[in-house]
Short mmCIF file of C-alpha atoms in Angstrom, two decimals:
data_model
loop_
_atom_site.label_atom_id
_atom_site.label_comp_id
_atom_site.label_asym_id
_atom_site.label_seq_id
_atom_site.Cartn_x
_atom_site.Cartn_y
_atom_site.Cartn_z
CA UNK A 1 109.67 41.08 46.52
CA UNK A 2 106.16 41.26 44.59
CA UNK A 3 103.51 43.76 44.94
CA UNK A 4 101.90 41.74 47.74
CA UNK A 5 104.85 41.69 49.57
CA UNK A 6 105.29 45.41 49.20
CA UNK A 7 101.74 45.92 51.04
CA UNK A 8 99.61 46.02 53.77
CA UNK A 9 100.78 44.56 56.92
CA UNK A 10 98.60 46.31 59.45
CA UNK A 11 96.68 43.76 61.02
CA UNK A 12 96.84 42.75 64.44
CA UNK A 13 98.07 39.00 65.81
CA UNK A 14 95.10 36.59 66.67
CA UNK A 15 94.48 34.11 68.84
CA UNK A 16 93.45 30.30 67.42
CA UNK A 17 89.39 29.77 68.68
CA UNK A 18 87.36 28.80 65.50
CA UNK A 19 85.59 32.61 65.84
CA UNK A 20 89.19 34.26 65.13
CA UNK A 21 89.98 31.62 62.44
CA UNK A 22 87.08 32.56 60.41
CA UNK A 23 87.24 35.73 61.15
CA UNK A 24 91.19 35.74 59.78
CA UNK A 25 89.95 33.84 56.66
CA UNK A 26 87.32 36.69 55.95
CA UNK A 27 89.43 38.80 56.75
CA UNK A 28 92.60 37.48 54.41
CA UNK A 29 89.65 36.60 51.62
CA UNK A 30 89.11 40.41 51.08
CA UNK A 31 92.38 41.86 51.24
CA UNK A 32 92.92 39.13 48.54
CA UNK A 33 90.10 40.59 46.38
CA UNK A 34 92.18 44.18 47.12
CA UNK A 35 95.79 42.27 45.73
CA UNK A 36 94.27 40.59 43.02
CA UNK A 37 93.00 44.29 41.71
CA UNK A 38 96.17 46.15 42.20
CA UNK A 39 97.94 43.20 40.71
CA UNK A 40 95.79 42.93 37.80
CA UNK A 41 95.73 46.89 37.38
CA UNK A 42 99.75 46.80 36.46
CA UNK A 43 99.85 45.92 33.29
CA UNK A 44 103.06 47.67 31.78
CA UNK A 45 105.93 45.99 31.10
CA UNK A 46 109.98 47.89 30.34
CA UNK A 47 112.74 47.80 30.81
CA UNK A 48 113.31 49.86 34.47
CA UNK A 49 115.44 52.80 34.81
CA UNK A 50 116.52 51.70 38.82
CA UNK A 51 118.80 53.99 41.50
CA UNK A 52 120.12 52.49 44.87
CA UNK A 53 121.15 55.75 46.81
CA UNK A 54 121.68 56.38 50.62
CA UNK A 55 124.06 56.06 53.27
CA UNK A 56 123.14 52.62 54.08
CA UNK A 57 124.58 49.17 52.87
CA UNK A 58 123.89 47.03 49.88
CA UNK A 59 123.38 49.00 47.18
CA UNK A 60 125.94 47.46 45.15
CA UNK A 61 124.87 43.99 47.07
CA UNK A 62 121.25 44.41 45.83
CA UNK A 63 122.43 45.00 42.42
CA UNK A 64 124.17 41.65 42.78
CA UNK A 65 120.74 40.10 43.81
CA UNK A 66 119.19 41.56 40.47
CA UNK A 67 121.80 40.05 38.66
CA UNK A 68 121.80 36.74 40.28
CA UNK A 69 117.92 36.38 39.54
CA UNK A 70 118.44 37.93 35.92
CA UNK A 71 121.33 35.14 35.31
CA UNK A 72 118.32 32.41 36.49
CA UNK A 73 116.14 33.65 33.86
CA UNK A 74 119.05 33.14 31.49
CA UNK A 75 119.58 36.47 30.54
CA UNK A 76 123.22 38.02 29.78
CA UNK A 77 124.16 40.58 32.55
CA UNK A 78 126.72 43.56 31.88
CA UNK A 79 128.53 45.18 34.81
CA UNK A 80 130.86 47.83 34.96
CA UNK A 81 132.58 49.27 38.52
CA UNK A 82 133.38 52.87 37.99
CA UNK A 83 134.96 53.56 41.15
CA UNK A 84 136.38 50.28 43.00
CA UNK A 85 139.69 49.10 41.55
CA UNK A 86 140.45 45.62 40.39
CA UNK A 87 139.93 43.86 44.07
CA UNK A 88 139.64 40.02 43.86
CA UNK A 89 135.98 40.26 45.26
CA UNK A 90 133.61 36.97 46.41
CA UNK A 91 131.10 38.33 43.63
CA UNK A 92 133.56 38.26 40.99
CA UNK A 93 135.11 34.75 41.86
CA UNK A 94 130.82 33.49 41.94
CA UNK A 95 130.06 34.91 38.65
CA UNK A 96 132.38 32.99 36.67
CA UNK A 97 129.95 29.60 37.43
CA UNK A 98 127.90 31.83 34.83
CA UNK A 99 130.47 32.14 32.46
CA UNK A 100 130.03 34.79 29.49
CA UNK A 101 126.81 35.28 30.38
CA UNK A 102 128.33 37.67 32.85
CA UNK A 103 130.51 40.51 31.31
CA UNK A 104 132.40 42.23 34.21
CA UNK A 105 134.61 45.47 33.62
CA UNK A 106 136.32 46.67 37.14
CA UNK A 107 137.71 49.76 35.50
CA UNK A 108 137.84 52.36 38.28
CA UNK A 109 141.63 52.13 40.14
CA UNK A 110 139.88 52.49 43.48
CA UNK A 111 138.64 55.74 45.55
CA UNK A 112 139.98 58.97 45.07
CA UNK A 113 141.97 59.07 48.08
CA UNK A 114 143.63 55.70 46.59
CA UNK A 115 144.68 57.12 43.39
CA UNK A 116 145.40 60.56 44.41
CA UNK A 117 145.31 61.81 41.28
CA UNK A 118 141.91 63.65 39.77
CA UNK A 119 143.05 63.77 35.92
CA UNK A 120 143.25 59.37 36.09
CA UNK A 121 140.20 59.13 38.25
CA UNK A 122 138.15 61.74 35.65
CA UNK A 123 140.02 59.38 32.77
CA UNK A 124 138.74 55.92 34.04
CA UNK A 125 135.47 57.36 34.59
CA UNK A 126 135.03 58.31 31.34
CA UNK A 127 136.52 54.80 29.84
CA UNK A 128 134.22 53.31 32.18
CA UNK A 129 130.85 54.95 30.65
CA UNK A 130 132.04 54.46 27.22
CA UNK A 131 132.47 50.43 28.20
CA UNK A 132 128.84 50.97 29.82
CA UNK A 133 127.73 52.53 26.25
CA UNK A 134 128.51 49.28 24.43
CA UNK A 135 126.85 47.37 26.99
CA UNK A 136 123.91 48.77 26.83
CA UNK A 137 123.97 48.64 23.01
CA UNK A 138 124.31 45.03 22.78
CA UNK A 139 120.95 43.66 22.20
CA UNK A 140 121.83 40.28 24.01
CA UNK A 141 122.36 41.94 27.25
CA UNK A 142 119.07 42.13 29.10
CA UNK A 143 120.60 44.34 32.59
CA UNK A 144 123.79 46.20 32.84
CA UNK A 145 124.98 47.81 36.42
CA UNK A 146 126.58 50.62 36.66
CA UNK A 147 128.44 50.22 39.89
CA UNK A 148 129.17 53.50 42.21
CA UNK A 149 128.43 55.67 38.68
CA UNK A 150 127.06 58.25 41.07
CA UNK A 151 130.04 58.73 42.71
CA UNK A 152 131.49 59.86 39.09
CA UNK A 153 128.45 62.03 38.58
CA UNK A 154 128.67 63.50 41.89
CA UNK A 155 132.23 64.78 41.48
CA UNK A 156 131.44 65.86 37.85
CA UNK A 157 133.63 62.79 36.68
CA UNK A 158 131.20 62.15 33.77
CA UNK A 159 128.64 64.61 32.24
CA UNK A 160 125.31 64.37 34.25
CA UNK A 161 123.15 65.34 31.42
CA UNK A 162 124.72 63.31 28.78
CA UNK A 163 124.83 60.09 31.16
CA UNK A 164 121.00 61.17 32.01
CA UNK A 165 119.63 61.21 28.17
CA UNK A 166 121.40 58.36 27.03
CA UNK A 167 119.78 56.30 30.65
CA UNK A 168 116.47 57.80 29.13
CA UNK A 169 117.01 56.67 25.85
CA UNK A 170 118.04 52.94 26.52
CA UNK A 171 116.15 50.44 24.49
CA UNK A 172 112.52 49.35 25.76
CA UNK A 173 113.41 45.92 27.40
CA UNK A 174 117.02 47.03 28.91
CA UNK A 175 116.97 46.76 32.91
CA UNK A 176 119.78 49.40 34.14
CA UNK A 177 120.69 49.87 37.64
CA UNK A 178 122.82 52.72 38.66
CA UNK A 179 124.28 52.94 42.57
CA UNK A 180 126.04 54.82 44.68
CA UNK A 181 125.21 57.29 47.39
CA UNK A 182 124.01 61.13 46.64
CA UNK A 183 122.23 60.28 43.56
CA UNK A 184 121.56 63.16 41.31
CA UNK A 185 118.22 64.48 41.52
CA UNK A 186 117.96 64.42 37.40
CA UNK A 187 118.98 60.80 37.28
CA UNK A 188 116.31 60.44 40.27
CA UNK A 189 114.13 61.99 38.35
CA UNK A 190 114.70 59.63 35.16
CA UNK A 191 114.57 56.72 37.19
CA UNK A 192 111.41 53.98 37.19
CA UNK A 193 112.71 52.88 41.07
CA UNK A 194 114.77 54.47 43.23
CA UNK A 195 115.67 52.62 46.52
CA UNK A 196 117.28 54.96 49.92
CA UNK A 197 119.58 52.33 51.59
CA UNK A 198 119.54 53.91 54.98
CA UNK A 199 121.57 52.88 58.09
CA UNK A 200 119.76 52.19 61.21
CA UNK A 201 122.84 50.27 62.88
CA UNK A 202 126.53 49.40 61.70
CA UNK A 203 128.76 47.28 62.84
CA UNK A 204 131.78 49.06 61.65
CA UNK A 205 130.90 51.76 64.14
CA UNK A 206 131.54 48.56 66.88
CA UNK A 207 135.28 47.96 65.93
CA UNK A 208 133.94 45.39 63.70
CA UNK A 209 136.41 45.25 60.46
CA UNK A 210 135.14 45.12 56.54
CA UNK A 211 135.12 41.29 56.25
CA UNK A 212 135.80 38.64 53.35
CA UNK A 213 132.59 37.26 52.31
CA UNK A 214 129.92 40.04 53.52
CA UNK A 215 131.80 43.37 52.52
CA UNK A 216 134.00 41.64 49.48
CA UNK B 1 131.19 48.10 49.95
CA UNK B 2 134.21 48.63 52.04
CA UNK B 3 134.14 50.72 55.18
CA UNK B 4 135.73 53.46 52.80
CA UNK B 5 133.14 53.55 50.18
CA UNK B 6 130.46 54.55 52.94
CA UNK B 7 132.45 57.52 54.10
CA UNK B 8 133.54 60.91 52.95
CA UNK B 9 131.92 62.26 49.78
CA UNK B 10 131.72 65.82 50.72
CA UNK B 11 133.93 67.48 48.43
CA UNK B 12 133.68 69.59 45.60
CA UNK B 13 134.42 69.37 42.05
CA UNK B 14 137.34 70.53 40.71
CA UNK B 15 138.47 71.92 37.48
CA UNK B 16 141.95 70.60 36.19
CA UNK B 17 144.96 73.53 36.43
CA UNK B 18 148.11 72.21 38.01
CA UNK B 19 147.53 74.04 41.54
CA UNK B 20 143.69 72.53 41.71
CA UNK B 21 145.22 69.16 40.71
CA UNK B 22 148.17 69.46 43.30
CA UNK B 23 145.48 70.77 46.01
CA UNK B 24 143.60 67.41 45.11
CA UNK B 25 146.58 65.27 45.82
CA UNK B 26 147.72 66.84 48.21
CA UNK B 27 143.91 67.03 50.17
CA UNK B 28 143.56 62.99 49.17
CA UNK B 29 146.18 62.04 50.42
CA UNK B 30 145.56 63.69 53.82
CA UNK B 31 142.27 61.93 53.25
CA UNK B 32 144.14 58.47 52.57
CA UNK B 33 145.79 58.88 55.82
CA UNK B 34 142.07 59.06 57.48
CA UNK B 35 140.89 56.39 55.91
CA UNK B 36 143.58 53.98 56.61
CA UNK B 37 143.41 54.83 59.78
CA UNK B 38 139.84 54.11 60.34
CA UNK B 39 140.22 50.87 58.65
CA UNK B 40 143.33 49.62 61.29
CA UNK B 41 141.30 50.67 64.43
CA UNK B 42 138.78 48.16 62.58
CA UNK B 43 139.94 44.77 64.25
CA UNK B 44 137.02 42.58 65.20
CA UNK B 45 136.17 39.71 63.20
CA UNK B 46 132.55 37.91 63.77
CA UNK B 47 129.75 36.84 62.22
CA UNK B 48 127.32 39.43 61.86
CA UNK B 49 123.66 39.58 62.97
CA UNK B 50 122.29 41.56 59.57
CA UNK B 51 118.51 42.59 59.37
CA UNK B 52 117.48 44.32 56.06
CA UNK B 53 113.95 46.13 56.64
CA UNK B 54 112.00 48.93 55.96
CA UNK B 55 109.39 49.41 53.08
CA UNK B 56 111.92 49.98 49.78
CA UNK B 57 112.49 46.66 47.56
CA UNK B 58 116.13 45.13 47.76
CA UNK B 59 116.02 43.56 51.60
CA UNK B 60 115.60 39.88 50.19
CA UNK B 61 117.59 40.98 46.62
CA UNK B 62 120.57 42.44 48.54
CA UNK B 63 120.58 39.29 50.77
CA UNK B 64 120.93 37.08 47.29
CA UNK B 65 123.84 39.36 46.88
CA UNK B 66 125.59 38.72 49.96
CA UNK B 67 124.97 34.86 49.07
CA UNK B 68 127.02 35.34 45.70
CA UNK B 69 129.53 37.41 47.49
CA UNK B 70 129.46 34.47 50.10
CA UNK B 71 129.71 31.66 47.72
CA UNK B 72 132.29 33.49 45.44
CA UNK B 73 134.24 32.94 48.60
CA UNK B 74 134.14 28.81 48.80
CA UNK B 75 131.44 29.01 51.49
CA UNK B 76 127.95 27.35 52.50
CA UNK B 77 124.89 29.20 52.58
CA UNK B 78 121.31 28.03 53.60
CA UNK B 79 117.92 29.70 52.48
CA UNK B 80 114.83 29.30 54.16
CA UNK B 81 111.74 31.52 52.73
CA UNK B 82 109.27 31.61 55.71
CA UNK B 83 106.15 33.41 53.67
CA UNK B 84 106.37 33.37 50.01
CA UNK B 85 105.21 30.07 48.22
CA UNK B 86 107.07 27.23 46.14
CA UNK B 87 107.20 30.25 43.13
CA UNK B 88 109.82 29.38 40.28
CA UNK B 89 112.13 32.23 40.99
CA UNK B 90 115.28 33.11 38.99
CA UNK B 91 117.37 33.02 42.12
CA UNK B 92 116.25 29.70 42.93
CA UNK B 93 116.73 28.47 39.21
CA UNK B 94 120.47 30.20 39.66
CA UNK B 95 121.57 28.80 42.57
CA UNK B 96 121.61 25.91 40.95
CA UNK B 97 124.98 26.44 39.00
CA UNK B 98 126.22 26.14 43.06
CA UNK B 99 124.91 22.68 43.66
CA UNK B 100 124.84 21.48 47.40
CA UNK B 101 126.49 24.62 48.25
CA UNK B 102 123.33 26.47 48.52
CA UNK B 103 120.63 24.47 50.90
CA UNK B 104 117.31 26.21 49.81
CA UNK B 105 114.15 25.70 52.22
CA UNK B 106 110.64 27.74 50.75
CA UNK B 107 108.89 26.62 53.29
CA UNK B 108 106.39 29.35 53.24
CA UNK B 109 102.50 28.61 51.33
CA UNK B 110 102.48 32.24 50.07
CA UNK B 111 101.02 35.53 51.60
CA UNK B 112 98.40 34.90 54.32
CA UNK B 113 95.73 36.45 51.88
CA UNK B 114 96.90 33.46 49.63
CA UNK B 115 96.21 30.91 52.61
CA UNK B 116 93.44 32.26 54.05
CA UNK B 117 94.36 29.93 56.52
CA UNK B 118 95.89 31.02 59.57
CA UNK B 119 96.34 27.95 61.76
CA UNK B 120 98.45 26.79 58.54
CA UNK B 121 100.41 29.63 58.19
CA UNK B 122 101.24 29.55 61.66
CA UNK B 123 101.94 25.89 61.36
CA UNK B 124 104.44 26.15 58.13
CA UNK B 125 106.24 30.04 59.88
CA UNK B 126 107.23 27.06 63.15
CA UNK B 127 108.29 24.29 61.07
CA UNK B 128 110.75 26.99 58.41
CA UNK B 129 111.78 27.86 62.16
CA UNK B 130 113.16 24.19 62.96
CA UNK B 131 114.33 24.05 59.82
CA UNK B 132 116.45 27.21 59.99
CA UNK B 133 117.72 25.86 63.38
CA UNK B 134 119.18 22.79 61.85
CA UNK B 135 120.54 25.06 59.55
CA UNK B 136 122.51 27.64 61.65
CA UNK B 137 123.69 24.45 63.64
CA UNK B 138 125.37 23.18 60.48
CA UNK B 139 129.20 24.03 60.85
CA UNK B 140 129.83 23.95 56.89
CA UNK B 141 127.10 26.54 56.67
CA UNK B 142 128.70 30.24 57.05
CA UNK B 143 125.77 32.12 56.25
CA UNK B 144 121.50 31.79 56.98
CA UNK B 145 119.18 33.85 55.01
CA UNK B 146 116.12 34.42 56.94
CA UNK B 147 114.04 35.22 54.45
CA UNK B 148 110.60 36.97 55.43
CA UNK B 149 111.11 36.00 59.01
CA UNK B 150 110.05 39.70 60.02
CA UNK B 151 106.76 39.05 58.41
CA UNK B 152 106.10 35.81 60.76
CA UNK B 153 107.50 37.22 63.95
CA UNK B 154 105.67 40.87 63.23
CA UNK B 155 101.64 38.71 63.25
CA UNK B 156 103.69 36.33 66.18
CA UNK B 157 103.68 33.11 64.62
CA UNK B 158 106.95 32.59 66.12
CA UNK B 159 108.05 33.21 69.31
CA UNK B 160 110.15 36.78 68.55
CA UNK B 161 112.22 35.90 72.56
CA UNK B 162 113.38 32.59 71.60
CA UNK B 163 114.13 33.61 67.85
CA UNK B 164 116.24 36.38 69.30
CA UNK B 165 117.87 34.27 71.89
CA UNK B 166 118.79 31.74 69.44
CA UNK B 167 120.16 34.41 66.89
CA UNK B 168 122.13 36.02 69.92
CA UNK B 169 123.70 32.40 70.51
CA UNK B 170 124.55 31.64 67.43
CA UNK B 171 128.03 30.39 67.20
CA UNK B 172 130.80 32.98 66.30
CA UNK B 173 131.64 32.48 63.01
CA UNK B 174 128.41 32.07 61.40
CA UNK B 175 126.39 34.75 59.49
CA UNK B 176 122.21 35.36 59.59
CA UNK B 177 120.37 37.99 56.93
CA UNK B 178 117.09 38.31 58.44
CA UNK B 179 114.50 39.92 56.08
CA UNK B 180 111.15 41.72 55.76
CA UNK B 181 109.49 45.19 56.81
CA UNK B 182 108.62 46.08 60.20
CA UNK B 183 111.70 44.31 62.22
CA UNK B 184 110.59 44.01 65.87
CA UNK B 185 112.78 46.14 68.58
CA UNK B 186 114.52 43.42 70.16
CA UNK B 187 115.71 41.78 67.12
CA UNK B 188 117.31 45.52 65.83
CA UNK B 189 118.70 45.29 69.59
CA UNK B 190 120.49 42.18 69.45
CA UNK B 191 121.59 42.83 65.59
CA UNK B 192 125.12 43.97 64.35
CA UNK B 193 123.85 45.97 60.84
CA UNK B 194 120.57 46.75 60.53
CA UNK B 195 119.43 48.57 57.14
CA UNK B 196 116.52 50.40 56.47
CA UNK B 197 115.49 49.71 52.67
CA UNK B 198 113.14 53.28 51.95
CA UNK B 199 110.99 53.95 48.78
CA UNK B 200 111.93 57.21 47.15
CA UNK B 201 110.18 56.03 43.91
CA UNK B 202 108.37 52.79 42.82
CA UNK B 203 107.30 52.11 39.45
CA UNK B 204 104.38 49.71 40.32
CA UNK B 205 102.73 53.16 41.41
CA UNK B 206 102.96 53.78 37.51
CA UNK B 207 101.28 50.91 36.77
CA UNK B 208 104.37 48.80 35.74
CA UNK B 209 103.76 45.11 37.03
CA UNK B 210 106.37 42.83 38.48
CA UNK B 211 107.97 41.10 35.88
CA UNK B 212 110.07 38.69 35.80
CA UNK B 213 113.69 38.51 35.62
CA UNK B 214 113.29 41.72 38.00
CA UNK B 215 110.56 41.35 41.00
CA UNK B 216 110.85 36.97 41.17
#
């Protein structure tokens, strides 16, 4: 979405006589004069510190939209799922059309309740953010995700303030994107864009099963 | 995510003596039996009616994501952008590693400030319409991306009864993503997942401008 896109959609429908035409040209000719200025006002470009929290769907799926447009501007994309264990997932079988352009680590071994045991899940964590260390050392990765890495900050999986400086100190032009619900409010706090997924309606809550293709 | 991943995270951390780590198994897998049992009274399969809203970024991005998970899965997808322009975005440059498995439409001339024309917007909103049609018809097509359509049927350029109607009859195994802020009542009505995309920090307030790779 641009700026634009993120603003003001307050006006009112019209109807089509040649008075309302022009007066939806002036109209659209100012608030053009108003975009052009807050466009041309942003003039900082970095590399973006960004957070998809909330109870709602697609914050990993959003991450996968980032990295889909990153891969079109032919940058190298690093991923690495702390949490979900090595599922054969739609996204993984569709990033292998990018070949090693993508780097993909699925090192969690799936949700607590899976493993049942809190000394592996605190172990994989941690193998997981030293993977996501490299990643975001190599200079010829442009975005790494860090898939569900608030799940392993919210249960003290992985040292908040550690993960939180090194976030900070990521070089100038590296894109990160952290999700997971219950994002910590230091890492919020870090972040350039934070995004609440919130749930307004679920299917699930109809009987309607996690299916191939939308939830994997 | 599955249907798991968007449930319990209400616990408490831990610290690692044998009786805390035995109280963790023992309370995951009483979890695990919760979960698995949520899952198997889970038994509908359809395609879903999605609508990703509100005024955070990610409702077109997380709809590129469900097109990678889609594709990842041998599937079809159509795109039809009803508002933005002909830009050269990095998800439409990506796509192309997909071929004729991805049918893109941007049949939108930009923002209506852009235009400044509103008999043309009006004119290009009703003809991305007939085009989506002709998509959703397609049987080799699983899933529609809508994109924008909010913003056409919030100033009525299309008729927001018959769009619903025609979404509501679509045929049962076939997937629409309809995007953009303010989604009209009825639409939320007849949809299967709505989610609600909220700002809880934006770095163009901080001056950063879109930039590419991230925002297009």
């Amino acid at each position: 979405m641009t700026d634009a896109s993120e603003t003001d959609k307050t006006d009112t429908p019209e109807t089509h006589t040649p008075d309302e035409a022009e007066r939806h040209r002036a109209k659209m000719e100012r608030r053009k004069a108003v975009q052009d200025a807050e466009v041309a006002a942003k003039t900082i470009e970095k590399g973006l510190l960004i957070v998809h929290t909330g109870p709602g769907k697609g914050k990993t799926t959003a991450a996968l939209g980032l990295m889909l447009r990153a891969l079109g501007r032919g940058w190298r994309v690093g991923v690495v799922q702390f949490i979900k264990g090595g599922w054969d997932t739609g996204e993984r079988r569709a990033v292998a059309a990018f070949g090693d352009r993508v780097v993909w680590h699925t090192l969690g071994e799936g949700f607590t309740w899976e493993t049942q045991d809190k000394a592996r899940d605190v172990a994989a964590c941690r193998h997981a953010w030293e993977v996501a260390q490299r990643l975001m050392a190599d200079a010829s990765i442009r975005l790494v995700i860090l898939d569900e890495a608030n799940i392993a900050l919210r249960y003290d999986y992985l040292d908040l303030a550690q993960v939180v400086e090194t976030l900070r100190a990521r070089r100038p032009d590296l894109h990160v994107v952290v999700t997971g619900r219950n994002a910590k409010a230091p890492l919020i706090e870090a972040a350039d864009l934070v995004v609440e997924m919130g749930s307004l309606k679920h299917h699930f809550a109809a009987g309607v099963k996690a299916q191939e293709g939308i939830e994997f």
